[in-house]
JSON list of N, CA and C in Angstrom, two decimals:
[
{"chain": "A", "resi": 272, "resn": "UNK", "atom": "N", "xyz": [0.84, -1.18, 0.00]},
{"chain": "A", "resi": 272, "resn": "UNK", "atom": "CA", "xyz": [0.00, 0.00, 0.00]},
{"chain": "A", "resi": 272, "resn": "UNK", "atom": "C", "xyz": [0.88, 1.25, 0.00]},
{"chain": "A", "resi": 273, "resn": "UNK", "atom": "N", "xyz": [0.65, 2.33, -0.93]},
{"chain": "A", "resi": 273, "resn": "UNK", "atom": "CA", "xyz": [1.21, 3.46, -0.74]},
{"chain": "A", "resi": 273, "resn": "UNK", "atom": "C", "xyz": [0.68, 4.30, 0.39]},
{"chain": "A", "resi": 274, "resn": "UNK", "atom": "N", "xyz": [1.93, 4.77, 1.06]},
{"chain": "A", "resi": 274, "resn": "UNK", "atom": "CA", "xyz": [1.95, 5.57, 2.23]},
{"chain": "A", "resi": 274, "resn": "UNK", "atom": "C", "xyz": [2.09, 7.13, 1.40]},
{"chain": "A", "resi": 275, "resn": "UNK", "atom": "N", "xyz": [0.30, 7.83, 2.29]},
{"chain": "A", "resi": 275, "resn": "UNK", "atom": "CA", "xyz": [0.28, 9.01, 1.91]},
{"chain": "A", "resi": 275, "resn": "UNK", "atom": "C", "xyz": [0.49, 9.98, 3.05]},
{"chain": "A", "resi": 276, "resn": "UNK", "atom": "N", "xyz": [1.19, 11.18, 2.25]},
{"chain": "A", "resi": 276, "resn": "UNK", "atom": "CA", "xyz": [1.82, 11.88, 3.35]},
{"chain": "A", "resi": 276, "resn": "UNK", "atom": "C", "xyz": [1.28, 13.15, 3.05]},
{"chain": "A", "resi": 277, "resn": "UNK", "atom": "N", "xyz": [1.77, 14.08, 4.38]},
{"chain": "A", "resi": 277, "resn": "UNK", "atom": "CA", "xyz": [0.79, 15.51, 4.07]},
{"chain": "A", "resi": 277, "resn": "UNK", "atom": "C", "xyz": [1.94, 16.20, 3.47]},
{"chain": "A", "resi": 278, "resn": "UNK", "atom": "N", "xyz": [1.95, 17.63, 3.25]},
{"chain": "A", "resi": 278, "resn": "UNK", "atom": "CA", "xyz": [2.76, 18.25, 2.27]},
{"chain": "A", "resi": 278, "resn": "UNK", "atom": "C", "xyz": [3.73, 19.16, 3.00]},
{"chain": "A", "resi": 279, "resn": "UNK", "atom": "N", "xyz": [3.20, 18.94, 4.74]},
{"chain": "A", "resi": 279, "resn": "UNK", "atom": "CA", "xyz": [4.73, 19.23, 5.80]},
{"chain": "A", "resi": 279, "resn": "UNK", "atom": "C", "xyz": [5.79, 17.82, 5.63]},
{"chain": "A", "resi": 280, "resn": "UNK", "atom": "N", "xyz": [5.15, 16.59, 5.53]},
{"chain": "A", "resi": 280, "resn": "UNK", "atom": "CA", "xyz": [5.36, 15.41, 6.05]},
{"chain": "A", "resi": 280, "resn": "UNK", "atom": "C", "xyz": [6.26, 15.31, 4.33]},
{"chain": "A", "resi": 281, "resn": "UNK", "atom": "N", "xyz": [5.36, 15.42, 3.41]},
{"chain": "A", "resi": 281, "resn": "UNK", "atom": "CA", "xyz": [6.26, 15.29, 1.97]},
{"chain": "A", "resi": 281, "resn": "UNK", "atom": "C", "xyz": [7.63, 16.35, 2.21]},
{"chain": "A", "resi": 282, "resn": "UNK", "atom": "N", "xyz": [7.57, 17.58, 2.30]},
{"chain": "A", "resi": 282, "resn": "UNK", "atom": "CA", "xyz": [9.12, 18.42, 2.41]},
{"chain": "A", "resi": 282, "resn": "UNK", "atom": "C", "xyz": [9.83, 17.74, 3.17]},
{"chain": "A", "resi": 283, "resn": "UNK", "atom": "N", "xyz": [9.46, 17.36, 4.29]},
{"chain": "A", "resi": 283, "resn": "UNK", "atom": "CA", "xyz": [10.60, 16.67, 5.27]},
{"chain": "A", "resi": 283, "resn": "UNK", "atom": "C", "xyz": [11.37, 15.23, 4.73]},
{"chain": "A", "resi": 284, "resn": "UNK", "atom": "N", "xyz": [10.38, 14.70, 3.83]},
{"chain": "A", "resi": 284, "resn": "UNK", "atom": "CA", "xyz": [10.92, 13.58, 3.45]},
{"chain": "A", "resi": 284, "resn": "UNK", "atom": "C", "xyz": [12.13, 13.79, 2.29]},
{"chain": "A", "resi": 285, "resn": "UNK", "atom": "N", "xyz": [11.65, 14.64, 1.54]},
{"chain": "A", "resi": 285, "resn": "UNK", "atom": "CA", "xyz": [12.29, 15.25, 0.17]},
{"chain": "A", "resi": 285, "resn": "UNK", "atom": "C", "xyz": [13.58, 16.36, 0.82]},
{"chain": "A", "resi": 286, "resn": "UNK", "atom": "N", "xyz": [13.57, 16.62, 1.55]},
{"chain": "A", "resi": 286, "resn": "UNK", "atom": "CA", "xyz": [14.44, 17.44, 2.38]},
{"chain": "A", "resi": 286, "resn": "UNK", "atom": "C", "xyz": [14.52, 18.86, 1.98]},
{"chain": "A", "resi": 287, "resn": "UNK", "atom": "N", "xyz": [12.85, 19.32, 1.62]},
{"chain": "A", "resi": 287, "resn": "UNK", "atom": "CA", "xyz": [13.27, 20.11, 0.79]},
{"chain": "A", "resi": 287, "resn": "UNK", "atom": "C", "xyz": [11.92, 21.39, 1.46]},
{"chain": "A", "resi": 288, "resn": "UNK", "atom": "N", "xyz": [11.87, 22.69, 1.55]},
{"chain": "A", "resi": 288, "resn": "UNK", "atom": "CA", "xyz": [10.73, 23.35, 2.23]},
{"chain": "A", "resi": 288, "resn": "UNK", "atom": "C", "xyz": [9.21, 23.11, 1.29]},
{"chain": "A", "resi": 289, "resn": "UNK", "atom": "N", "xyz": [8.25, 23.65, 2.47]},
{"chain": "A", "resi": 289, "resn": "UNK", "atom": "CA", "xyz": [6.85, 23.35, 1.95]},
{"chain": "A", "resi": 289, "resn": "UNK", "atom": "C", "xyz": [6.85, 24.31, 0.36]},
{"chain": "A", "resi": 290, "resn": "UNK", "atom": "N", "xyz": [7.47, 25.77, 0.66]},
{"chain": "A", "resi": 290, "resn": "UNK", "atom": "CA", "xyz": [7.10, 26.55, -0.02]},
{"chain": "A", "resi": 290, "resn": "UNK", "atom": "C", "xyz": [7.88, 25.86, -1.79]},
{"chain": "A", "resi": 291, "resn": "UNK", "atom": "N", "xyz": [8.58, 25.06, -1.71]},
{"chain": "A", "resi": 291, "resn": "UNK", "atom": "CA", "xyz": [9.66, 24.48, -3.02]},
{"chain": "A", "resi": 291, "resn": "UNK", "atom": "C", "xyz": [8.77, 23.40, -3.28]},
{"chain": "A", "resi": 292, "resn": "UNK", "atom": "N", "xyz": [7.73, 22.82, -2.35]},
{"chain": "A", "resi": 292, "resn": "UNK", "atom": "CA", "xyz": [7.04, 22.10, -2.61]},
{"chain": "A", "resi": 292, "resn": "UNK", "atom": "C", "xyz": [6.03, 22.47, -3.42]},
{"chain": "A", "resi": 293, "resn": "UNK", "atom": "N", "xyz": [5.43, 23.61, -2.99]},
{"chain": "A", "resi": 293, "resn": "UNK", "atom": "CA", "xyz": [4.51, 23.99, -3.79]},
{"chain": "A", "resi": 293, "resn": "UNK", "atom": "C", "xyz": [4.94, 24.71, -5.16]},
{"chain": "A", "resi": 294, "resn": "UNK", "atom": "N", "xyz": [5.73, 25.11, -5.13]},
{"chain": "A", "resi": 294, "resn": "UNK", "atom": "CA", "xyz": [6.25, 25.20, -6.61]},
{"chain": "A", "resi": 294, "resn": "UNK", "atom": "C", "xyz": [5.91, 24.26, -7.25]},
{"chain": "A", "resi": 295, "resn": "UNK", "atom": "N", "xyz": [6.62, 23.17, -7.17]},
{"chain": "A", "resi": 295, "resn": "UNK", "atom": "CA", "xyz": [6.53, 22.16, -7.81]},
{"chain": "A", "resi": 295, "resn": "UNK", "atom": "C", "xyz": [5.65, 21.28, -8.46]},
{"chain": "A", "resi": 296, "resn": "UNK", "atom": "N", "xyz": [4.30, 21.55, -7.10]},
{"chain": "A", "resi": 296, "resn": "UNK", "atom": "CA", "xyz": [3.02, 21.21, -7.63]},
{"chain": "A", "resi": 296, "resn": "UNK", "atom": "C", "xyz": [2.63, 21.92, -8.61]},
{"chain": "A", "resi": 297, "resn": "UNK", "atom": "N", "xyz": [2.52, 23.23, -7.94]},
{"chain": "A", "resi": 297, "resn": "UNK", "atom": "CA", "xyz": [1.94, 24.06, -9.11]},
{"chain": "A", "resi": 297, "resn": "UNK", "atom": "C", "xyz": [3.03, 24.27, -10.41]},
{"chain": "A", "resi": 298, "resn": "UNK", "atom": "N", "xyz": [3.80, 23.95, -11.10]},
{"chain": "A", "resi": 298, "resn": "UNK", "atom": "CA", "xyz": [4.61, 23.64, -12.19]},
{"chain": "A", "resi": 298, "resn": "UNK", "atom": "C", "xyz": [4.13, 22.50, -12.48]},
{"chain": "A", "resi": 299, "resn": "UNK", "atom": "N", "xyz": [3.81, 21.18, -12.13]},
{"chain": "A", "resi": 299, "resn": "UNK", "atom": "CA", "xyz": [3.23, 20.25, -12.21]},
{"chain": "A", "resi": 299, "resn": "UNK", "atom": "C", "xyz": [4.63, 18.78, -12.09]},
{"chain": "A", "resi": 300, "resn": "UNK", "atom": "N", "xyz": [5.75, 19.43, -11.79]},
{"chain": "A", "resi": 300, "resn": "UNK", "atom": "CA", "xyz": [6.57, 18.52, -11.10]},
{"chain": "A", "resi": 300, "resn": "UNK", "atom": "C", "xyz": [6.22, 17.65, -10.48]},
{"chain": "A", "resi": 301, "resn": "UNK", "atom": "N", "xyz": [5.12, 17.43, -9.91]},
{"chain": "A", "resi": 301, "resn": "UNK", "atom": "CA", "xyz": [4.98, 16.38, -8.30]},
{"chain": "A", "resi": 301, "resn": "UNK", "atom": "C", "xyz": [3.52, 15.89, -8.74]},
{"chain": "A", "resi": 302, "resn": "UNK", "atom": "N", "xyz": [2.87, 14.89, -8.83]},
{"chain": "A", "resi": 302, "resn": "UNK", "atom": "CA", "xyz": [1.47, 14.33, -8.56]},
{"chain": "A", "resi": 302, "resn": "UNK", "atom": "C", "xyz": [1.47, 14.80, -7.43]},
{"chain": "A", "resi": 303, "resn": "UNK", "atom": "N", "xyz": [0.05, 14.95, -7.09]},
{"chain": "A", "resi": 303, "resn": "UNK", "atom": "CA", "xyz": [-0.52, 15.09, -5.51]},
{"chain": "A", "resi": 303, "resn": "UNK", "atom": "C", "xyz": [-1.95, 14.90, -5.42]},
{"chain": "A", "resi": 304, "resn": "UNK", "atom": "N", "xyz": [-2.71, 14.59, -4.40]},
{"chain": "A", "resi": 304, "resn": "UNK", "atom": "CA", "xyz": [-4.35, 14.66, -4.14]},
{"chain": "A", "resi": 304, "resn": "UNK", "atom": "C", "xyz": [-4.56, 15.67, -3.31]},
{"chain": "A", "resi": 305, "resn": "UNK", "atom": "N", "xyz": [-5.24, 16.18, -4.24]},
{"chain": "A", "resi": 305, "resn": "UNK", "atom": "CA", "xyz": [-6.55, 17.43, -3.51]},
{"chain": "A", "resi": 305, "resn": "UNK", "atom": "C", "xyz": [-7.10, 16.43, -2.58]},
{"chain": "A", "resi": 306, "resn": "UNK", "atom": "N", "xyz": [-7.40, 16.41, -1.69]},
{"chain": "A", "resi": 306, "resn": "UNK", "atom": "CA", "xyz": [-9.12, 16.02, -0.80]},
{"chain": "A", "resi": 306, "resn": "UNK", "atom": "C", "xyz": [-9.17, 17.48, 0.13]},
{"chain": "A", "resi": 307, "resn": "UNK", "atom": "N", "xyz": [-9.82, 18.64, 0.34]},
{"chain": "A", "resi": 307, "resn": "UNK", "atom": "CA", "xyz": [-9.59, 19.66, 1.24]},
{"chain": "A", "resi": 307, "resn": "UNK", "atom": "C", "xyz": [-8.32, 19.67, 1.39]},
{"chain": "A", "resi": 308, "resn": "UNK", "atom": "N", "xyz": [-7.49, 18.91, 1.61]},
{"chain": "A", "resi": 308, "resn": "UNK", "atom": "CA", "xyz": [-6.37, 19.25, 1.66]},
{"chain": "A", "resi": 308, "resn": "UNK", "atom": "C", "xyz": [-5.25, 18.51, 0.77]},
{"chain": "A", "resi": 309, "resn": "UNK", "atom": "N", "xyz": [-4.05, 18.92, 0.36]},
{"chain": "A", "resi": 309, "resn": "UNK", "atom": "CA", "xyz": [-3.02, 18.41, -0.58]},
{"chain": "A", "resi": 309, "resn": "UNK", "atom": "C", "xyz": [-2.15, 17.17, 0.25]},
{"chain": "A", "resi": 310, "resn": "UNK", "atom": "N", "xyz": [-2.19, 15.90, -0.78]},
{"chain": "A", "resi": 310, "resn": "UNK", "atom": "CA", "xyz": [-1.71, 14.99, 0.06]},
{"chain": "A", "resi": 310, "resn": "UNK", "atom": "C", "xyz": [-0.52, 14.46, -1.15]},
{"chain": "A", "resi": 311, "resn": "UNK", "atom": "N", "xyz": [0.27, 13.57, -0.80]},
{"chain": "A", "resi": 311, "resn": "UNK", "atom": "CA", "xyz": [1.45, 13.65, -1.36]},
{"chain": "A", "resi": 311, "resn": "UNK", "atom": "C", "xyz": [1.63, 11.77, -1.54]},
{"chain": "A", "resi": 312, "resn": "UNK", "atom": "N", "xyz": [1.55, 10.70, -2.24]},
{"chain": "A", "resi": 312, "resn": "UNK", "atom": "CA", "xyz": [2.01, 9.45, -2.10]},
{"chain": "A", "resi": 312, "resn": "UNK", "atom": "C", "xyz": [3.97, 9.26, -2.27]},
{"chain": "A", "resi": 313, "resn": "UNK", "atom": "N", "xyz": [3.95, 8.72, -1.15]},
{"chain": "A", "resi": 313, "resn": "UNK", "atom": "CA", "xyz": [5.03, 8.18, -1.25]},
{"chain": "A", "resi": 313, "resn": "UNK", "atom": "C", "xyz": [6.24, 7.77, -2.66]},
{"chain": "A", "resi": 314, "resn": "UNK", "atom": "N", "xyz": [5.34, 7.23, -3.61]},
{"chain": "A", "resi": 314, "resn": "UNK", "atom": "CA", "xyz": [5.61, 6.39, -4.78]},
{"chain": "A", "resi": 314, "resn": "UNK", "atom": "C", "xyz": [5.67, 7.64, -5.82]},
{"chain": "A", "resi": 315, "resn": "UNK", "atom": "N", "xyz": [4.49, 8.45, -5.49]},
{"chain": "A", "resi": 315, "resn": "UNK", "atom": "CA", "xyz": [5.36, 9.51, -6.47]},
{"chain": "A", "resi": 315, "resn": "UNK", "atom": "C", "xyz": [6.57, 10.57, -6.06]},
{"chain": "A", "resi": 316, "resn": "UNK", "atom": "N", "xyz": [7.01, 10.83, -4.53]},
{"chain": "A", "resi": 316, "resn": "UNK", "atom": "CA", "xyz": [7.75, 10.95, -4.47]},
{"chain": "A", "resi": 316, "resn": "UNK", "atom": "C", "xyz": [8.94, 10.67, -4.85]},
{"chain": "A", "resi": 317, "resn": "UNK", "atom": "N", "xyz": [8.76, 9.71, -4.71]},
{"chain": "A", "resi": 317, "resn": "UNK", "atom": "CA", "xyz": [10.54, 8.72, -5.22]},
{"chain": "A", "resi": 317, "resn": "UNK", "atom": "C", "xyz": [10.21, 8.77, -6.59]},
{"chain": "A", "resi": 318, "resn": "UNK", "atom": "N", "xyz": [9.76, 8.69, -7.15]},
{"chain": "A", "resi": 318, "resn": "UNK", "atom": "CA", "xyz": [9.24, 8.85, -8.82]},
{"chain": "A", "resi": 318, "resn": "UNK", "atom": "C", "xyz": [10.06, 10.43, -9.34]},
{"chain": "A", "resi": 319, "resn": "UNK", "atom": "N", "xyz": [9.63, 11.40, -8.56]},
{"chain": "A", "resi": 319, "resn": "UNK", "atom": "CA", "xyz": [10.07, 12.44, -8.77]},
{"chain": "A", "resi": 319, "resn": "UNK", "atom": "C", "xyz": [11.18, 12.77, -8.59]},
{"chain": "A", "resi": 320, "resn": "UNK", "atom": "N", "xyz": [11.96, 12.04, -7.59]},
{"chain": "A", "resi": 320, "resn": "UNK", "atom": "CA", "xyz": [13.34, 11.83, -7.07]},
{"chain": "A", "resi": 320, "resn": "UNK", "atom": "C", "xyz": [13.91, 11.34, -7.96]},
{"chain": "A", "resi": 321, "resn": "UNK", "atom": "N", "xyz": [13.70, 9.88, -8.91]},
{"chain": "A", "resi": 321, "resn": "UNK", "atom": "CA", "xyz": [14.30, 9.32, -9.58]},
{"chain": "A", "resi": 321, "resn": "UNK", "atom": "C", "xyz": [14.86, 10.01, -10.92]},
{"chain": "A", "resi": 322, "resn": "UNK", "atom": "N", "xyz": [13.63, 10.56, -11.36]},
{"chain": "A", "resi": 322, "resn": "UNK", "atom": "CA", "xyz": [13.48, 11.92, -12.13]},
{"chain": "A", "resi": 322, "resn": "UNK", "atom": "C", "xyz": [14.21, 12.34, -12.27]},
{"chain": "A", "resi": 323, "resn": "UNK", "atom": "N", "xyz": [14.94, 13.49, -11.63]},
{"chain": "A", "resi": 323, "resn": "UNK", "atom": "CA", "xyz": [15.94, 14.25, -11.16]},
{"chain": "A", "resi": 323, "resn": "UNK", "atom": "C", "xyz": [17.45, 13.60, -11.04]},
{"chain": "A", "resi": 324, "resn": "UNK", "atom": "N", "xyz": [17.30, 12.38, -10.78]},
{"chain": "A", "resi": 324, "resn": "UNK", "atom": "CA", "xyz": [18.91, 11.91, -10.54]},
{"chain": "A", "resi": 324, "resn": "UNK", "atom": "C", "xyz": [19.61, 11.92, -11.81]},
{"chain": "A", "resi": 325, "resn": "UNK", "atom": "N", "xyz": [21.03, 12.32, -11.64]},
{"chain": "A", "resi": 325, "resn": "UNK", "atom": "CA", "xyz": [21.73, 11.93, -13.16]},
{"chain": "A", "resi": 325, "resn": "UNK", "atom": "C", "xyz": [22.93, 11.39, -12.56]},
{"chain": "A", "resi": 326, "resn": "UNK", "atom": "N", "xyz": [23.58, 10.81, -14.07]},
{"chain": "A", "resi": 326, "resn": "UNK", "atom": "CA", "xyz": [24.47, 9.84, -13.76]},
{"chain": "A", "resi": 326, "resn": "UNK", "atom": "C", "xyz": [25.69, 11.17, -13.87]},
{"chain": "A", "resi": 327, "resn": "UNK", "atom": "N", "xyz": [26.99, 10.55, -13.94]},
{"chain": "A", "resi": 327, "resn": "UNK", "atom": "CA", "xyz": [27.86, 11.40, -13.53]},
{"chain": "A", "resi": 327, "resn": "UNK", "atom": "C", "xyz": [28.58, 10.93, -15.31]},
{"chain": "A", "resi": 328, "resn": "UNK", "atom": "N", "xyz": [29.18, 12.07, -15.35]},
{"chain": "A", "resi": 328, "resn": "UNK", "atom": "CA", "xyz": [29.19, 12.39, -17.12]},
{"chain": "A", "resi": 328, "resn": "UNK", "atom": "C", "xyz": [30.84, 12.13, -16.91]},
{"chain": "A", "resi": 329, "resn": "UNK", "atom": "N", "xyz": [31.23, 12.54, -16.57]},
{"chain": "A", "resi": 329, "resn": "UNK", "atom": "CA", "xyz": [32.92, 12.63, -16.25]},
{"chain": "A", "resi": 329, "resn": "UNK", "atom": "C", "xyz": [33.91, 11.97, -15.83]},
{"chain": "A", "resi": 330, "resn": "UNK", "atom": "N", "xyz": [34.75, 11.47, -16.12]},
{"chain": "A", "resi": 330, "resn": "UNK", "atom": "CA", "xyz": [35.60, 10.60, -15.34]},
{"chain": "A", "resi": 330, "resn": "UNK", "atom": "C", "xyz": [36.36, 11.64, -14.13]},
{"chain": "A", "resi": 331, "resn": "UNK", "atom": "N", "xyz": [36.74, 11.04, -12.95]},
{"chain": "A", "resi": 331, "resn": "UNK", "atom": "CA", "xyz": [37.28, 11.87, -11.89]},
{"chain": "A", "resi": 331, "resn": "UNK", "atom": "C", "xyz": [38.36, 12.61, -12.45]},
{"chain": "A", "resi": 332, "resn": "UNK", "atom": "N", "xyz": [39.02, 13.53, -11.63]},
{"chain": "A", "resi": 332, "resn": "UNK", "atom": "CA", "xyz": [39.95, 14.50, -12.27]},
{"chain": "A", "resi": 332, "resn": "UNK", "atom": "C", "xyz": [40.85, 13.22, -11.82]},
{"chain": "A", "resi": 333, "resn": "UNK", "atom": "N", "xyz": [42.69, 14.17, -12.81]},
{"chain": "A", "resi": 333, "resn": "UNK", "atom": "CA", "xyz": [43.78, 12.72, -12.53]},
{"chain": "A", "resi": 333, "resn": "UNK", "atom": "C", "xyz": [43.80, 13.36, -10.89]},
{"chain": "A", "resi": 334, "resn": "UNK", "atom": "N", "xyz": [44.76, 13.03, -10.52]},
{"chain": "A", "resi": 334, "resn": "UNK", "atom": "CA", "xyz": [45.53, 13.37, -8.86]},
{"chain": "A", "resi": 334, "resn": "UNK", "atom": "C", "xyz": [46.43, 13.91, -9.30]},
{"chain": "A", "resi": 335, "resn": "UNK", "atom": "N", "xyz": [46.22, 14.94, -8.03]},
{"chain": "A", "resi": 335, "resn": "UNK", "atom": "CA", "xyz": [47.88, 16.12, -8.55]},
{"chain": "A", "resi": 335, "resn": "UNK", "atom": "C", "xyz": [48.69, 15.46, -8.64]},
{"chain": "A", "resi": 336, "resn": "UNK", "atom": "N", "xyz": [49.68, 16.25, -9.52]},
{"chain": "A", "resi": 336, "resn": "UNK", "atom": "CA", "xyz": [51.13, 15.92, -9.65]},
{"chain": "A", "resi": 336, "resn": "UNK", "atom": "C", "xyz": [51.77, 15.87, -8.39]},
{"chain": "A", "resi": 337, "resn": "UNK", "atom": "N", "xyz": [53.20, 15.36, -8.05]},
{"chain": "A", "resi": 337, "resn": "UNK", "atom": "CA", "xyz": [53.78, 15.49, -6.24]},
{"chain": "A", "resi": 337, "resn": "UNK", "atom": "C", "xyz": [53.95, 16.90, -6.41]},
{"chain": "A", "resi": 338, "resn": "UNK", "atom": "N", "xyz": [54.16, 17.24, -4.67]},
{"chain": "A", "resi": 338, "resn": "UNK", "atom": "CA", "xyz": [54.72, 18.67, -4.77]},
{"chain": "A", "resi": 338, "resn": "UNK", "atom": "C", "xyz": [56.07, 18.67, -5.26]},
{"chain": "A", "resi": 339, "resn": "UNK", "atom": "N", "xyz": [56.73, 17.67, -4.76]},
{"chain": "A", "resi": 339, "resn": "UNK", "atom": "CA", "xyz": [58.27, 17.39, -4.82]},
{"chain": "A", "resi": 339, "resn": "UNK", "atom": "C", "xyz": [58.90, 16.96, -5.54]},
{"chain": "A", "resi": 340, "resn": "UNK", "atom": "N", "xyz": [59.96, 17.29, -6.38]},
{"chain": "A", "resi": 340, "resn": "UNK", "atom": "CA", "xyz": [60.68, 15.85, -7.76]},
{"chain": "A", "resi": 340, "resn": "UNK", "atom": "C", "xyz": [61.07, 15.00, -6.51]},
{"chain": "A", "resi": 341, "resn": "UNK", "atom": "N", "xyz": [61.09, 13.58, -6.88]},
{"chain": "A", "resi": 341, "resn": "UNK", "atom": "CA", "xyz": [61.95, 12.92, -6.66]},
{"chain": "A", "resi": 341, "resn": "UNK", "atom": "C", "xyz": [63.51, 13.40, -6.70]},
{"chain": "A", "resi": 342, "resn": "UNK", "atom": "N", "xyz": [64.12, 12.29, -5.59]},
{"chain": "A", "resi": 342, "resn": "UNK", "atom": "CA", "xyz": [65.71, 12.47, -5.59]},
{"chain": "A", "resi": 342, "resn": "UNK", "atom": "C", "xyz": [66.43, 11.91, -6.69]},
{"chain": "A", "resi": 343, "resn": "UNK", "atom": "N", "xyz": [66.95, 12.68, -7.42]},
{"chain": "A", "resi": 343, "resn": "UNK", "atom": "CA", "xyz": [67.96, 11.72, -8.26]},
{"chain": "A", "resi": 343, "resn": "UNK", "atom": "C", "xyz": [68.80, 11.34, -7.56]},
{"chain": "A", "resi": 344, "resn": "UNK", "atom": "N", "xyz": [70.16, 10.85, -7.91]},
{"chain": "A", "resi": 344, "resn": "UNK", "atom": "CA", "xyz": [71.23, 9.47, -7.56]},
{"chain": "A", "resi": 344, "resn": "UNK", "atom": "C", "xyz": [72.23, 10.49, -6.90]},
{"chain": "A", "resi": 345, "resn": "UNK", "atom": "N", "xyz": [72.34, 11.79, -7.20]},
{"chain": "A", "resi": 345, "resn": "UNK", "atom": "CA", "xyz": [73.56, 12.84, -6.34]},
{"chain": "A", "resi": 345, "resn": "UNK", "atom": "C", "xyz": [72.91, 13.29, -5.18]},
{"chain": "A", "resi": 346, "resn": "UNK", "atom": "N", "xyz": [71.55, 13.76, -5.27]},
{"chain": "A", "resi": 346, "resn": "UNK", "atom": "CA", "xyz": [70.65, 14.37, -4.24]},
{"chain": "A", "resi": 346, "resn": "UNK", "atom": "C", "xyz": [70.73, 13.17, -3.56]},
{"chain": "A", "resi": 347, "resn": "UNK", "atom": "N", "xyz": [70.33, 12.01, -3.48]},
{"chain": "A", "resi": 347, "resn": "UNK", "atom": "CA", "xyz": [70.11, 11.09, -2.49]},
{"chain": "A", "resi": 347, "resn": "UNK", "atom": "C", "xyz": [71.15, 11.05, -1.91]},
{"chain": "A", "resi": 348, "resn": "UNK", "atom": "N", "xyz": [72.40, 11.23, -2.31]},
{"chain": "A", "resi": 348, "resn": "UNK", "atom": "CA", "xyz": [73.74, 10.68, -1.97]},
{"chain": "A", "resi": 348, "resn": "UNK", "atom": "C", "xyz": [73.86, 11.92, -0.97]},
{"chain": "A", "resi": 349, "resn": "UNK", "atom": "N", "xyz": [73.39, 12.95, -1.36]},
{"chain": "A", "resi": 349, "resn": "UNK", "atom": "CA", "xyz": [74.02, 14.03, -0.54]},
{"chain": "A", "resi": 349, "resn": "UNK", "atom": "C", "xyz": [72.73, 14.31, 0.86]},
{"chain": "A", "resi": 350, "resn": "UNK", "atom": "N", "xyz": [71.50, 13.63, 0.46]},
{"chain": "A", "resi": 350, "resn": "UNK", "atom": "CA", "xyz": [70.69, 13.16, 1.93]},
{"chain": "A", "resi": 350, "resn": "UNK", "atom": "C", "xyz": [71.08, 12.22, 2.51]},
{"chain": "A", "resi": 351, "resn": "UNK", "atom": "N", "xyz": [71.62, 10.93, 2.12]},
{"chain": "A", "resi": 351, "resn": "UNK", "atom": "CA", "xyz": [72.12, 9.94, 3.05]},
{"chain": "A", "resi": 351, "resn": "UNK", "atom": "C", "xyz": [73.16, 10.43, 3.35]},
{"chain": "A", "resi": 352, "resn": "UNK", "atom": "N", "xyz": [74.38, 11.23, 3.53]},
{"chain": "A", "resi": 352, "resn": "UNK", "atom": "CA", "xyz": [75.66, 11.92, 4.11]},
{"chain": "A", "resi": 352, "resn": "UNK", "atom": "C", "xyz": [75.03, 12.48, 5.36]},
{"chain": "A", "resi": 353, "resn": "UNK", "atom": "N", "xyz": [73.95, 13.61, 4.50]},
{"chain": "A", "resi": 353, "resn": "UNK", "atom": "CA", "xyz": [73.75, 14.46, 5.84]},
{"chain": "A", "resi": 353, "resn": "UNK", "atom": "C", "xyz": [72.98, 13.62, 6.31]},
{"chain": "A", "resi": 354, "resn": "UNK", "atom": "N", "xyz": [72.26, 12.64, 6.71]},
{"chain": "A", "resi": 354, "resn": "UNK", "atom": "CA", "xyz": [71.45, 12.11, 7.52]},
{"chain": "A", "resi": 354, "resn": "UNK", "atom": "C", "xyz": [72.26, 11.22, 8.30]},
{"chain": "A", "resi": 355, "resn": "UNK", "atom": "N", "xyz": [73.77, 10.61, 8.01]},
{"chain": "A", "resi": 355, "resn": "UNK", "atom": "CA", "xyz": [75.12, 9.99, 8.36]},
{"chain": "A", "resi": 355, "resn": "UNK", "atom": "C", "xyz": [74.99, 10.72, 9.45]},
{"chain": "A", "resi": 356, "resn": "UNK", "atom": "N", "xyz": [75.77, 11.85, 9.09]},
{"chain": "A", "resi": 356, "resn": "UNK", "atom": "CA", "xyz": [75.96, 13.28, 10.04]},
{"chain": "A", "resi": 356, "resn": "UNK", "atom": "C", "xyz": [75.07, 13.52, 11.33]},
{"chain": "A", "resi": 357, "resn": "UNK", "atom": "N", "xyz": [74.04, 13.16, 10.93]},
{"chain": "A", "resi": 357, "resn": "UNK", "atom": "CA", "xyz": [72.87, 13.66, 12.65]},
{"chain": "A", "resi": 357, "resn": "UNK", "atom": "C", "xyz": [72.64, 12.45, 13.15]}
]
């Protein structure tokens, strides 16, 4: 059975305010039931949610470069001395 919710009870679920709610109705974004008052089903919620989701278009960025070059073969030589040293 679909669980119907009121249209405080729909924003809270959607995480989203009454007043963005009613936008939405009135744009016609959202099913809803009139009875005296505006009621909201569950199922079209998530319907409307699903709606809205997109996939991700992009592959991730690369990873920075290091901050640091690597040691070449003289630099190392001249960190293992001084590290001799202390």
């Amino acid at each position: 059975m679909n669980e119907i919710m009121t249209e405080k009870q729909a924003a809270r679920y959607l995480n989203r305010s009454t007043k963005t709610l009613q936008r939405r109705r009135r744009d016609g974004q959202i099913s809803f039931i009139r009875d005296g008052r505006i009621y909201y089903r569950r199922a079209d919620l998530d319907a409307y949610l699903a709606a809205r989701r997109t996939e991700a278009t992009k592959a991730p960025p690369p990873a920075p470069a290091p901050k640091y070059k690597p040691l070449n073969g003289r630099a190392k030589a001249h960190q293992d001395a001084l590290l001799d040293i202390i």
